[in-house]
Coordinates of C-alpha atoms in Angstrom, one line a residue:
M66 CA 0.0 0.0 0.0
N67 CA 2.9 2.4 0.7
L68 CA 4.2 1.8 -2.8
I69 CA 0.8 2.6 -4.3
K70 CA 0.4 5.7 -2.1
S71 CA 3.8 7.0 -3.1
S72 CA 3.1 6.4 -6.8
F73 CA -0.2 8.2 -6.7
L74 CA 1.0 11.1 -4.6
C75 CA 3.5 11.7 -7.4
L76 CA 0.9 11.3 -10.0
G77 CA -1.6 13.6 -8.2
L78 CA 1.0 16.4 -7.9
G79 CA 1.5 16.2 -11.7
C80 CA -2.2 16.4 -12.4
L81 CA -3.2 19.5 -10.4
S82 CA -4.7 21.1 -13.5
A83 CA -8.2 20.2 -14.5
A84 CA -7.0 17.6 -16.9
C85 CA -3.9 15.8 -18.2
S86 CA -0.9 18.2 -18.7
P87 CA -0.9 19.9 -22.1
E88 CA 2.8 19.6 -22.4
D89 CA 2.4 15.8 -22.7
G90 CA 2.2 16.7 -26.4
G91 CA 0.9 14.7 -29.3
A92 CA 3.3 15.9 -31.9
A93 CA 5.4 13.4 -33.7
S94 CA 9.2 13.5 -33.4
A95 CA 10.0 12.3 -36.8
A96 CA 13.1 14.3 -37.9
S97 CA 15.3 11.3 -38.0
A98 CA 12.7 8.5 -38.2
P99 CA 13.6 5.4 -40.3
F100 CA 10.9 5.2 -43.0
T101 CA 9.5 2.6 -45.3
A102 CA 9.3 3.1 -49.0
S103 CA 5.9 4.7 -48.5
G104 CA 7.4 7.3 -46.1
E105 CA 5.9 5.8 -42.9
P106 CA 7.9 5.2 -39.7
R107 CA 9.2 1.7 -38.8
T108 CA 9.1 2.5 -35.0
V109 CA 6.3 4.1 -33.1
V110 CA 6.4 5.1 -29.4
V111 CA 2.8 5.0 -28.1
Y112 CA 2.2 6.4 -24.6
F113 CA -0.4 7.5 -22.1
S114 CA 0.7 10.3 -19.6
C115 CA -1.1 12.6 -17.2
S116 CA 1.8 14.1 -15.2
G117 CA 4.1 14.3 -18.2
N118 CA 6.7 11.8 -16.9
T119 CA 5.8 9.0 -19.3
A120 CA 5.6 11.6 -22.1
K121 CA 9.2 12.7 -21.5
L122 CA 10.5 9.1 -21.6
A123 CA 8.5 8.5 -24.8
E124 CA 10.2 11.4 -26.5
R125 CA 13.6 10.2 -25.4
I126 CA 13.0 6.7 -26.7
A127 CA 11.8 8.2 -30.0
E128 CA 15.1 10.1 -30.1
V129 CA 17.1 7.0 -29.6
T130 CA 15.2 4.9 -32.1
G131 CA 14.5 7.6 -34.6
G132 CA 10.8 6.8 -34.3
R133 CA 7.6 8.8 -34.0
T134 CA 5.4 9.3 -30.9
W135 CA 1.7 9.0 -30.6
R136 CA -0.1 10.0 -27.4
I137 CA -3.1 8.0 -26.2
E138 CA -5.7 10.5 -25.0
A139 CA -8.9 9.6 -23.2
E140 CA -12.0 11.1 -24.7
Q141 CA -12.9 12.3 -21.2
P142 CA -9.6 13.7 -19.7
Y143 CA -8.6 12.7 -16.2
T144 CA -8.9 15.3 -13.5
A145 CA -7.0 15.3 -10.2
A146 CA -10.3 14.2 -8.5
D147 CA -10.5 11.2 -11.0
L148 CA -7.1 10.1 -9.8
D149 CA -7.7 10.4 -6.1
Y150 CA -7.0 6.8 -4.9
E151 CA -8.3 7.7 -1.4
V152 CA -11.8 8.2 -2.8
A153 CA -13.3 4.7 -3.2
D154 CA -15.6 5.8 -6.0
S155 CA -13.1 7.9 -7.9
R156 CA -13.0 7.3 -11.7
A157 CA -9.6 5.6 -11.7
N158 CA -10.5 3.4 -8.8
R159 CA -13.6 2.2 -10.6
E160 CA -11.7 1.6 -13.8
Q161 CA -8.8 -0.2 -12.3
Q162 CA -11.1 -2.5 -10.2
D163 CA -12.9 -3.5 -13.3
A164 CA -10.7 -5.6 -15.7
A165 CA -13.4 -5.2 -18.4
S166 CA -13.3 -1.4 -18.3
R167 CA -12.4 0.3 -21.6
P168 CA -12.3 4.1 -21.4
A169 CA -12.9 5.6 -24.8
I170 CA -9.8 7.1 -26.5
K171 CA -9.4 9.8 -29.2
G172 CA -8.4 8.9 -32.7
H173 CA -6.5 6.1 -34.3
C174 CA -2.7 5.7 -34.7
E175 CA -2.3 5.5 -38.4
D176 CA 1.5 5.2 -38.2
L177 CA 1.1 1.6 -36.8
A178 CA 0.2 0.2 -40.2
A179 CA 3.8 0.2 -41.4
A180 CA 5.6 0.0 -38.0
Q181 CA 7.7 -3.0 -37.2
V182 CA 8.4 -2.1 -33.6
V183 CA 5.9 -0.5 -31.1
F184 CA 7.0 0.8 -27.7
I185 CA 4.0 1.2 -25.3
G186 CA 4.5 3.5 -22.3
Y187 CA 2.2 4.0 -19.3
P188 CA 2.2 5.0 -15.6
I189 CA 1.5 2.3 -13.0
W190 CA -2.0 2.6 -11.6
W191 CA -2.8 0.2 -8.8
G192 CA -0.1 -2.1 -9.9
E193 CA -1.4 -2.3 -13.5
A194 CA -1.4 -0.3 -16.8
P195 CA -4.3 2.2 -16.9
R196 CA -7.4 0.7 -18.7
V197 CA -6.9 3.1 -21.6
I198 CA -4.0 1.0 -22.6
S199 CA -6.4 -2.0 -22.9
T200 CA -8.6 0.1 -25.1
F201 CA -5.7 1.0 -27.3
L202 CA -4.6 -2.6 -27.7
E203 CA -8.0 -3.8 -28.6
Q204 CA -8.6 -1.1 -31.2
H205 CA -5.3 -1.5 -33.0
D206 CA -3.9 -4.5 -34.9
L207 CA -0.4 -5.3 -33.6
G208 CA -0.2 -8.7 -35.1
G209 CA 3.3 -9.6 -36.2
K210 CA 4.8 -6.5 -34.6
I211 CA 7.4 -6.4 -31.9
V212 CA 5.9 -4.7 -28.8
V213 CA 8.0 -3.3 -26.0
P214 CA 6.2 -2.1 -22.9
F215 CA 7.7 0.4 -20.5
C216 CA 6.3 2.1 -17.4
T217 CA 6.9 4.9 -14.9
S218 CA 5.9 5.2 -11.3
G219 CA 6.7 7.0 -8.1
S220 CA 8.0 3.8 -6.5
S221 CA 5.8 0.9 -7.6
P222 CA 7.5 -1.9 -9.7
L223 CA 6.5 -3.1 -13.1
G224 CA 5.1 -6.2 -11.6
E225 CA 3.2 -8.3 -14.1
S226 CA 1.5 -5.3 -15.6
D227 CA 3.2 -5.9 -19.0
V228 CA 2.4 -9.6 -19.0
H229 CA -1.3 -8.9 -18.3
L230 CA -1.4 -7.0 -21.6
H231 CA -0.3 -9.9 -23.8
A232 CA -3.8 -11.4 -24.1
L233 CA -5.0 -8.1 -25.6
A234 CA -2.6 -8.5 -28.6
P235 CA -1.9 -12.2 -28.7
D236 CA -0.4 -12.1 -32.2
A237 CA 2.3 -9.5 -31.3
H238 CA 5.8 -10.5 -30.5
W239 CA 6.1 -9.2 -26.9
K240 CA 9.4 -8.1 -25.3
P241 CA 9.8 -8.0 -21.5
G242 CA 8.6 -4.7 -20.1
K243 CA 10.8 -2.4 -18.0
R244 CA 10.2 0.3 -15.4
L245 CA 12.2 3.4 -16.2
S246 CA 13.2 6.4 -14.2
T247 CA 11.9 9.7 -15.4
H248 CA 15.6 10.9 -15.3
E249 CA 16.9 8.0 -17.5
S250 CA 19.8 9.2 -19.7
L251 CA 19.9 8.8 -23.4
R252 CA 22.9 6.5 -23.0
A253 CA 21.0 4.2 -20.5
L254 CA 18.0 4.1 -22.8
K255 CA 20.3 3.2 -25.8
L256 CA 21.9 0.4 -23.8
W257 CA 18.5 -1.0 -22.8
I258 CA 17.2 -0.8 -26.4
E259 CA 20.3 -2.4 -27.8
G260 CA 19.8 -5.3 -25.4
L261 CA 16.3 -5.9 -26.8
E262 CA 17.9 -7.2 -30.0
L263 CA 15.5 -5.3 -32.3
P264 CA 15.9 -5.3 -36.1
A265 CA 19.0 -3.2 -36.9
A266 CA 17.0 -0.3 -38.4
Q267 CA 15.1 0.2 -35.2
R268 CA 18.1 0.9 -32.9

């Protein structure tokens, strides 16, 4: 419980505004992206972020891989009250306690069609990925793609949050997930990504 409280205290501080932080950004970082013949990126870094921590890591991973980013946005943005774990009936509590919950998300990631590698980033909520990640996985075809989960948290571990996502994209080639510090250096990220043994064009 202390781990969970610590994680959500950090998350709550990052979500003091009425909704997810605008600097999370949805813009692609594609200046050096490896492209297919049709001009589409081979690596996409998909992420969900309220405090901005996961967003910052996603941008760094995109920088290392030369990929593009795509932000998962809930149709109904999360407020600080939604994320208050001490309120039993808060929105996040209700969603995380219901494995079938699928909060609606905005848009569709068109870059996935040509992507070979997909990084998926999320904060840890109650020991799991937020349910919007489940929505994303069920609405996008990741069959045959290499999927690399990563997470951020105040102190909670990755646990089996990544493994629990496998059933939502059973035809993807899943790599082991990793909890990353928000202060992870580009060098540390590069070493981690090199250790994943991805196709050469994705590193």
